[in-house]
Short mmCIF file of C-alpha atoms (C1' of nucleotides) in Angstrom, two decimals:
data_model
loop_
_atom_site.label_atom_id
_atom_site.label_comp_id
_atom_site.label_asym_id
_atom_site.label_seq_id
_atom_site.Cartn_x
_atom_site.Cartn_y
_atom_site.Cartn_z
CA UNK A 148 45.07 115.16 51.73
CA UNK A 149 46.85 118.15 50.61
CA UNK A 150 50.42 117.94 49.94
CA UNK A 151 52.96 120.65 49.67
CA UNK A 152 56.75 120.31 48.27
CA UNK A 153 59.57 122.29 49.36
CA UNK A 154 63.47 121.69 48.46
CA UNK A 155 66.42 122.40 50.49
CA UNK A 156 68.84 126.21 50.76
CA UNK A 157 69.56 126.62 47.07
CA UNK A 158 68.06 126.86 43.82
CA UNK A 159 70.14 125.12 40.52
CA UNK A 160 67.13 127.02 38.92
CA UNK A 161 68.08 130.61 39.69
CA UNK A 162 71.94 131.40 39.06
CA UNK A 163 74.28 133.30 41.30
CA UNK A 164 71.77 132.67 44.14
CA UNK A 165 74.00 131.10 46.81
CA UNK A 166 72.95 131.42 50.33
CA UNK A 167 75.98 129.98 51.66
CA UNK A 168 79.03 131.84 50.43
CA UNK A 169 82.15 131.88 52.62
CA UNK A 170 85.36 132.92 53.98
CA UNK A 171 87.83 130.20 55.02
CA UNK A 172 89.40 130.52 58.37
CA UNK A 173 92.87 130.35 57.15
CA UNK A 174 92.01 133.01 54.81
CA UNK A 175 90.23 135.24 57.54
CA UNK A 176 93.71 134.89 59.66
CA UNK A 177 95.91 135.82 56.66
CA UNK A 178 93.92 139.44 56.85
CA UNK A 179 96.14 141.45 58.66
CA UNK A 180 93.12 144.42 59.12
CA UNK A 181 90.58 142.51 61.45
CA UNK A 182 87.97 144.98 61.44
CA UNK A 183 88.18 145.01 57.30
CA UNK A 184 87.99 141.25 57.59
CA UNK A 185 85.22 141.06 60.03
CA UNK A 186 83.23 144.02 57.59
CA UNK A 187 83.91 141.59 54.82
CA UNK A 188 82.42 138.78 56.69
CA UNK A 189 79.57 140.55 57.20
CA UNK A 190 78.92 141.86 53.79
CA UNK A 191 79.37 138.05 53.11
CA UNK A 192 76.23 136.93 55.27
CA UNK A 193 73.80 139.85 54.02
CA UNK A 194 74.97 138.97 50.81
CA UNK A 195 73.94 135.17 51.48
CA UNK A 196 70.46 136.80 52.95
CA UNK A 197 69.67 138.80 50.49
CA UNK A 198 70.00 135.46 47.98
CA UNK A 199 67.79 133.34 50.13
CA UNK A 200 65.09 136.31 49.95
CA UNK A 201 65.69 136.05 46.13
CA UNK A 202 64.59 131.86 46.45
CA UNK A 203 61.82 132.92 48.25
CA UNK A 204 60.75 135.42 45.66
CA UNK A 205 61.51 132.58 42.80
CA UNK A 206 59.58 130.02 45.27
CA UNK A 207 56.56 132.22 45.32
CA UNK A 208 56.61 133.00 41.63
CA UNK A 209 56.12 129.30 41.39
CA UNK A 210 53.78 128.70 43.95
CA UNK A 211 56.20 126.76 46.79
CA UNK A 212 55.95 127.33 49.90
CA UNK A 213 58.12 124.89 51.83
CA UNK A 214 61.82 125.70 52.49
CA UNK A 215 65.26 124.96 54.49
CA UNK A 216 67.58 128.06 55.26
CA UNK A 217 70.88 127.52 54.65
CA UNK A 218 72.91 126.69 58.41
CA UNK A 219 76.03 128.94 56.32
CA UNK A 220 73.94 132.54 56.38
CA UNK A 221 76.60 133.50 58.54
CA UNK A 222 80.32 132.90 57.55
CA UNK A 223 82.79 131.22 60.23
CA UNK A 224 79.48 132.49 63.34
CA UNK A 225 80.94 130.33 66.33
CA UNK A 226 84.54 129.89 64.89
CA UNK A 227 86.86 130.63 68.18
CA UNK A 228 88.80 133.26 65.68
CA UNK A 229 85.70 135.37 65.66
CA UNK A 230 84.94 135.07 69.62
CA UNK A 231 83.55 138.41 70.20
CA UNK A 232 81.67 138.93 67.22
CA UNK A 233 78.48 140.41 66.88
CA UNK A 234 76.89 140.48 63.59
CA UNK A 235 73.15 141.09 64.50
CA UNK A 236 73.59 145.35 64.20
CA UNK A 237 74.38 144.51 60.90
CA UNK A 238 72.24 141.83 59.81
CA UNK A 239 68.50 142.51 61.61
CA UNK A 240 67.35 144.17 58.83
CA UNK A 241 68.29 142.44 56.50
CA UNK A 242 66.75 139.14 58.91
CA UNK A 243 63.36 140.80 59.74
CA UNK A 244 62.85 141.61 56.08
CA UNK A 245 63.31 138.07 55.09
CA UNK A 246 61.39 136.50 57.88
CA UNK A 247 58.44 139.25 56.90
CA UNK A 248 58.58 137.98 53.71
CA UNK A 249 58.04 134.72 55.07
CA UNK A 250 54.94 135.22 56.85
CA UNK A 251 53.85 137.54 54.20
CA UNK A 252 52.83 134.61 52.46
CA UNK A 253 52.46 131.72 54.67
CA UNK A 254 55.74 130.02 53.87
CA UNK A 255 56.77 126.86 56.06
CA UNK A 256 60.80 127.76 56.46
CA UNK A 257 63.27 125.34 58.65
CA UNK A 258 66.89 124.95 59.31
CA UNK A 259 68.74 121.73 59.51
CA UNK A 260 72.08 122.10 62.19
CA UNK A 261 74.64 119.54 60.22
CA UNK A 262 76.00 116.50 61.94
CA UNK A 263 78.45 118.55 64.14
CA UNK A 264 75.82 118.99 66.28
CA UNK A 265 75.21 115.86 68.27
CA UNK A 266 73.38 116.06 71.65
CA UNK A 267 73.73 112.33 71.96
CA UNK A 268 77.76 112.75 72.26
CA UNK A 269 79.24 112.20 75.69
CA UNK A 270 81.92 114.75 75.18
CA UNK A 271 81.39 117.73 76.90
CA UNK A 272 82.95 120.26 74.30
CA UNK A 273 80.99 118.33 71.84
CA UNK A 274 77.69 119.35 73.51
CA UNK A 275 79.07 122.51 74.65
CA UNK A 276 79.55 123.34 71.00
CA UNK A 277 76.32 121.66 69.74
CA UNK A 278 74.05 123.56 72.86
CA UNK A 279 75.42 127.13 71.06
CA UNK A 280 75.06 125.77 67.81
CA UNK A 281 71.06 125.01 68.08
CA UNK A 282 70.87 128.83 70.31
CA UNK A 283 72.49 130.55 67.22
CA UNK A 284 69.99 129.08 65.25
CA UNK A 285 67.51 130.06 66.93
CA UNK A 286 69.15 133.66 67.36
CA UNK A 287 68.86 134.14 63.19
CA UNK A 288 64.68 132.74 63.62
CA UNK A 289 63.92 135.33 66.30
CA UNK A 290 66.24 137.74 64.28
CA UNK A 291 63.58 137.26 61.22
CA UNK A 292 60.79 137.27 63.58
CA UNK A 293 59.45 133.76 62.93
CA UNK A 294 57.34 132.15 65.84
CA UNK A 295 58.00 128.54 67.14
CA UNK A 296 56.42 126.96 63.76
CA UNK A 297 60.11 127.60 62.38
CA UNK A 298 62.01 124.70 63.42
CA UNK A 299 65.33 123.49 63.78
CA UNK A 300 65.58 119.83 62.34
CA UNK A 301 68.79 117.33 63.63
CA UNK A 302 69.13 114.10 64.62
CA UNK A 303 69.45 111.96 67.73
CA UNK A 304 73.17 111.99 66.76
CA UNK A 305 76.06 108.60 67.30
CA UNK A 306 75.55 105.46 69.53
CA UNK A 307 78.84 105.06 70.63
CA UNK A 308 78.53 101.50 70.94
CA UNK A 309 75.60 101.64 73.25
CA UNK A 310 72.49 102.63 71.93
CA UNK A 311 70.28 102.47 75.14
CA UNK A 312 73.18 104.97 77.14
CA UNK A 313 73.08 107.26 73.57
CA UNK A 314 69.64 107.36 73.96
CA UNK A 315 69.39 108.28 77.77
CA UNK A 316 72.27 110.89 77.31
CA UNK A 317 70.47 112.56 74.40
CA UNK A 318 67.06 112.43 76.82
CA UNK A 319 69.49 114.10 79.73
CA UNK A 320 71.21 116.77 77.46
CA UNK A 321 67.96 117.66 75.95
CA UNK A 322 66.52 118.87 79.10
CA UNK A 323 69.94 121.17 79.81
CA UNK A 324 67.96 122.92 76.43
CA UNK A 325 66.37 126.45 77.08
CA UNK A 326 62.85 126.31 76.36
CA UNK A 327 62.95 128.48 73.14
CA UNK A 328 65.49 125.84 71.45
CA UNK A 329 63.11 123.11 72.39
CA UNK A 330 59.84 124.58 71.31
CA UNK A 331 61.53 124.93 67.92
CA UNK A 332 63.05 121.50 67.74
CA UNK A 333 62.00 118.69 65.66
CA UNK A 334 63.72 115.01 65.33
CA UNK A 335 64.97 113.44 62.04
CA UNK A 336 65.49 109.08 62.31
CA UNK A 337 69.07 108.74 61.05
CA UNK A 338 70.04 106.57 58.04
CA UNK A 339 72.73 104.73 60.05
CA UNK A 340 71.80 105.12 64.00
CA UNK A 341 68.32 105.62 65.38
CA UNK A 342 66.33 104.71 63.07
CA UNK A 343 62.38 105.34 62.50
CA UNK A 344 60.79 103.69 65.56
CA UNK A 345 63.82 104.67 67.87
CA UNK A 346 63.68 108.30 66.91
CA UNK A 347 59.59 108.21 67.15
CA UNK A 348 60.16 106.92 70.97
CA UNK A 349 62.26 109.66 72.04
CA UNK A 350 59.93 112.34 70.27
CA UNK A 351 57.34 111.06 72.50
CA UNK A 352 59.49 111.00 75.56
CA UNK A 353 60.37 114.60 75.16
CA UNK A 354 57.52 116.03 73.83
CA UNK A 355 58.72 117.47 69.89
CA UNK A 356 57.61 116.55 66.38
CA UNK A 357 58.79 113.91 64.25
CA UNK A 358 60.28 114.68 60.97
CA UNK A 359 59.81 110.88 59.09
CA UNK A 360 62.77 110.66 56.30
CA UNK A 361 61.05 107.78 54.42
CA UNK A 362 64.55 107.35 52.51
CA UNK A 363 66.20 106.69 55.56
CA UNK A 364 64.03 104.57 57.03
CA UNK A 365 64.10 102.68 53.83
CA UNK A 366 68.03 101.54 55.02
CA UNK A 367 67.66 101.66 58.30
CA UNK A 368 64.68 99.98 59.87
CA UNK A 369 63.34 96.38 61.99
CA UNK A 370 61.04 95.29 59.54
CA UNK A 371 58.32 97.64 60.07
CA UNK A 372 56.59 99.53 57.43
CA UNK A 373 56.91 103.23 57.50
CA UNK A 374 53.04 103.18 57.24
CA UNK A 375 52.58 100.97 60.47
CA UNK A 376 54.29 104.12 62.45
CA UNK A 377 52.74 106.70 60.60
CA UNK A 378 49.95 107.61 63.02
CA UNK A 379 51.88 107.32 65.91
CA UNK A 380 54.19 109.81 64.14
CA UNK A 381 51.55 112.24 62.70
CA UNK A 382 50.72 112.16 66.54
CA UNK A 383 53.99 114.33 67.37
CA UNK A 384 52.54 116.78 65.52
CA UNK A 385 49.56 117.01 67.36
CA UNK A 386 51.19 118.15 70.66
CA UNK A 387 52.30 121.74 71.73
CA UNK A 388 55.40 121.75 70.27
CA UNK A 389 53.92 121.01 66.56
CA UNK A 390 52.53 124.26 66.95
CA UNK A 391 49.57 123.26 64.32
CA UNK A 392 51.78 122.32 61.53
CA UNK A 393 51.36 119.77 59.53
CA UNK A 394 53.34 116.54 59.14
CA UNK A 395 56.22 116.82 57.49
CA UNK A 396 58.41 114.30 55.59
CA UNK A 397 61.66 113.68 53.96
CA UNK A 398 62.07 112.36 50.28
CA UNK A 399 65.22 111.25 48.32
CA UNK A 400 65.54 108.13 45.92
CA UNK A 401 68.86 105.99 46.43
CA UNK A 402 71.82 107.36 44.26
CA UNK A 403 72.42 103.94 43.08
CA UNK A 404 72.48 100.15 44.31
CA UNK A 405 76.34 100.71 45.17
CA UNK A 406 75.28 103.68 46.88
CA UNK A 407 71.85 103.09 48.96
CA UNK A 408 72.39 105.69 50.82
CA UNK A 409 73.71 108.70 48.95
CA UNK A 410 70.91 111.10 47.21
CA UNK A 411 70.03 110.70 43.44
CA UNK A 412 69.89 113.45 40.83
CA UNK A 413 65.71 113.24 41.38
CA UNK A 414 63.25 111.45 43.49
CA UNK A 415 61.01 108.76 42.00
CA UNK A 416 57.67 108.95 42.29
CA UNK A 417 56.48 105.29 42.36
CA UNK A 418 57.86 104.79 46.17
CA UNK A 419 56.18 108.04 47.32
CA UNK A 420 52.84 107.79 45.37
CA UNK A 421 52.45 104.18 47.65
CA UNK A 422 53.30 105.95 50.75
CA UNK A 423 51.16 108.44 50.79
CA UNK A 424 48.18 106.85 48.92
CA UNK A 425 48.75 104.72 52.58
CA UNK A 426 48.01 107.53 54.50
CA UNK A 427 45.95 109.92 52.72
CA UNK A 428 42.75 108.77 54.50
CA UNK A 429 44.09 109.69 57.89
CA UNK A 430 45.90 112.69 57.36
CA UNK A 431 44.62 116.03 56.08
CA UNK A 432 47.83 117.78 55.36
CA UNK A 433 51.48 116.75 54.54
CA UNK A 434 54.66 118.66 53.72
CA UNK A 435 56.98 116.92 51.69
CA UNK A 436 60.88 118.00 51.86
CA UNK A 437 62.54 117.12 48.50
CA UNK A 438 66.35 116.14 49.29
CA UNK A 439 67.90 115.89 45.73
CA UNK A 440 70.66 117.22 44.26
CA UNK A 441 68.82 119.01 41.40
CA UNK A 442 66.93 120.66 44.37
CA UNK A 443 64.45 122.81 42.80
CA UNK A 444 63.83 121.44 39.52
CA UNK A 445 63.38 118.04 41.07
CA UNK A 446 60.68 119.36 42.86
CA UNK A 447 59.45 120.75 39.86
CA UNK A 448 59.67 117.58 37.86
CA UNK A 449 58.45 114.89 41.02
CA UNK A 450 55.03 117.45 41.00
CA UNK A 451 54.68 116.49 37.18
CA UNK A 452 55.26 113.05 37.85
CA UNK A 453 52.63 112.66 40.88
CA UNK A 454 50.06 114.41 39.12
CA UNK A 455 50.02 111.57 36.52
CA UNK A 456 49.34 108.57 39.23
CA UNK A 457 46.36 107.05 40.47
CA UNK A 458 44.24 109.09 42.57
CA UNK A 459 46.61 112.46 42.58
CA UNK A 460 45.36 115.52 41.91
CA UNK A 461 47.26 118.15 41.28
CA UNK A 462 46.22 121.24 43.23
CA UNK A 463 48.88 124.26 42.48
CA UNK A 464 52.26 124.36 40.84
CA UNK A 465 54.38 122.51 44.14
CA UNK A 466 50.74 120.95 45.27
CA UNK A 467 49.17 118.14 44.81
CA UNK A 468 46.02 116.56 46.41
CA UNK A 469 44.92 112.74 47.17
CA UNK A 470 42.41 110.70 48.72
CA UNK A 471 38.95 112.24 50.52
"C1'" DA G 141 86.89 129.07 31.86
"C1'" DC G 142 88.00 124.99 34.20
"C1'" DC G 143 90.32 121.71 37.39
"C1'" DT G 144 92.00 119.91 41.97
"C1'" DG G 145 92.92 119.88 46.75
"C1'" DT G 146 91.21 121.83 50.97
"C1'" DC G 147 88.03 123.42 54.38
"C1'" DA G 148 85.47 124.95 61.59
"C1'" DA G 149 82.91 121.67 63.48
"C1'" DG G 150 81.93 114.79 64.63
"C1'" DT G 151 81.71 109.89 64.48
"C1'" DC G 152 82.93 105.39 62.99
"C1'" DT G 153 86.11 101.89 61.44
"C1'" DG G 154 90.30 99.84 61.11
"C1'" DG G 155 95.05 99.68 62.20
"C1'" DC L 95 95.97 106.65 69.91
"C1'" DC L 96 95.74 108.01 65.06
"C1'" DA L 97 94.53 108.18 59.97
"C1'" DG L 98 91.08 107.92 56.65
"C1'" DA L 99 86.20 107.64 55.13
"C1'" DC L 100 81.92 109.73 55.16
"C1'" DT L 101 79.56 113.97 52.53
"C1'" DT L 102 78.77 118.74 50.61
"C1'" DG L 103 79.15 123.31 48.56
"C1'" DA L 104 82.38 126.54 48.01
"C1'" DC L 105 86.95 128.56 48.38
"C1'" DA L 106 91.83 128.94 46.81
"C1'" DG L 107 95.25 128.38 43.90
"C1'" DG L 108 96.64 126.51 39.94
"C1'" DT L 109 96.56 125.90 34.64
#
DNA sequence: ACCTGTCAAGTCTGG
DNA sequence: CCAGACTTGACAGGT
């Protein structure tokens, strides 16, 4: 099994890299010149492009090839003071230069839509807002000329109280989707709501990849192993929205035992050397997304650590092989 | 240079 | 019905 690493929107590696600068709203208002502060905005979110081009570039020089874009490129995009706004005349070149880059050299990119959007919500603002959320991401993927392997990542989103009627409204709202925000949707389980086997159910109702967060699943499961689902959810993969990716996974360690939940400094290896040793026989390749806080250099530091364990081989400088 | 409170967005819990 | 927690990087305003 091959097995690539990848780390999420910034580097703590390469300084003064931030893809995600900003402008507050209450600071945009204050501007009395609109078009100055809507010029600024934009210089903001080439600025934050330009800086995720520069993480590629350090990413290659180091031989990863698995990333998540920033969801901030853009400064206050879909803020109802900025209705009107059209930063794309700006910003395609700057998007299609990153996205050639991308393909240039085979890298596996993604975005991950935070936890405002919720397509399991039975507000209808909520979705509203979360339906033009998911398009605008999709906007800044066509904008860099990526093809449907560039997913969007979220979750199945709140229960409400009532799991089952979440579930069926997330099934309904999903179908309200345009097919170009489908085709580039994948499904995360949740730490706290749908967990692993729930999530896996509704990826095979609708038809879209599985994204397994073995962390999550970890505090939020029914007693199943995460290696019982496992071929059931490499199987999401193999249908036409998986677009002939591989599998890809989530890693974090537990920040403490106060704090099962929250995401340590690093990830330790032990847990994910005995997951995948599990599942190396049956699955040829594996992306790994590394959800720490020292982002890059935990990446960096987890490769070491695998490369020391039973049967790991390591086959690049973020890759590692096992098994076959 | 460094510290603290605040920030677009949602949901859940507890009052 | 409403306030606060959750969680995160970065701004804004202070020292």
């Amino acid at each position: 099994m091959q097995v690539r690493f990848g780390y999420v929107a910034m580097s703590v590696i390469v300084q003064n890299a931030s893809p995600s600068k900003t402008m507050t709203a209450t600071n945009f208002s204050k501007l009395q010149d609109r078009e100055a502060a809507i010029r600024k905005l934009e210089r903001i979110a080439e600025e934050n492009i330009h800086n995720t081009l520069r993480l590629l570039r350090h990413n290659r020089a180091h031989g990863i090839e698995v990333f998540r874009f920033s969801s901030r490129l853009i400064p206050l995009i879909g803020h109802e003071l900025l209705a009107g706004w059209d930063p794309y005349p700006v910003l395609a070149g700057p998007f299609a230069e990153l996205g050639a880059y991308v393909r240039e050299h085979g890298m596996r990119v993604s975005f991950h839509p935070d936890h405002f959007t919720v397509l399991s919500t039975p507000r209808k603002e909520v979705l509203d807002s979360s339906i033009a959320d998911l398009n605008r991401h999709v906007r800044m993927l066509e904008a860099m000329g990526l093809d449907t392997r560039a997913k969007s990542n979220i979750h199945i989103g709140g229960t409400y109280g009532n799991k089952p009627s979440a579930r069926e409204r997330f099934v309904r709202h999903f179908g309200l989707l345009g097919d170009e925000v489908r085709q580039r949707l994948t499904l995360e389980n949740d730490d706290k709501t749908f967990n692993a086997a729930e999530t896996l159910s509704v990826c095979e109702e609708v038809g879209v990849p599985m994204v397994l967060d073995v962390h999550h699943h970890a505090v939020n499961n029914d007693g199943e192993s995460a290696e019982s689902l496992w071929p059931r959810i490499a199987a999401t993969w193999d249908g036409p929205n998986g677009s002939g990716l591989a599998p890809k996974i989530h890693v974090s360690s537990p920040k403490s035992e106060a704090d099962p939940r929250g995401h340590a400094d690093y990830v330790e290896a032990g847990p994910l050397h005995h997951f995948l040793q599990s599942i190396a026989a049956s699955t040829p390749r594996l992306d790994v997304m590394i959800e720490a806080k020292r982002k890059d250099d935990a990446l960096m530091k987890l490769v070491e650590e695998l490369s020391g364990l039973d049967g790991v081989k390591r086959s690049g400088e973020a890759a590692v092989e096992l098994g076959g």
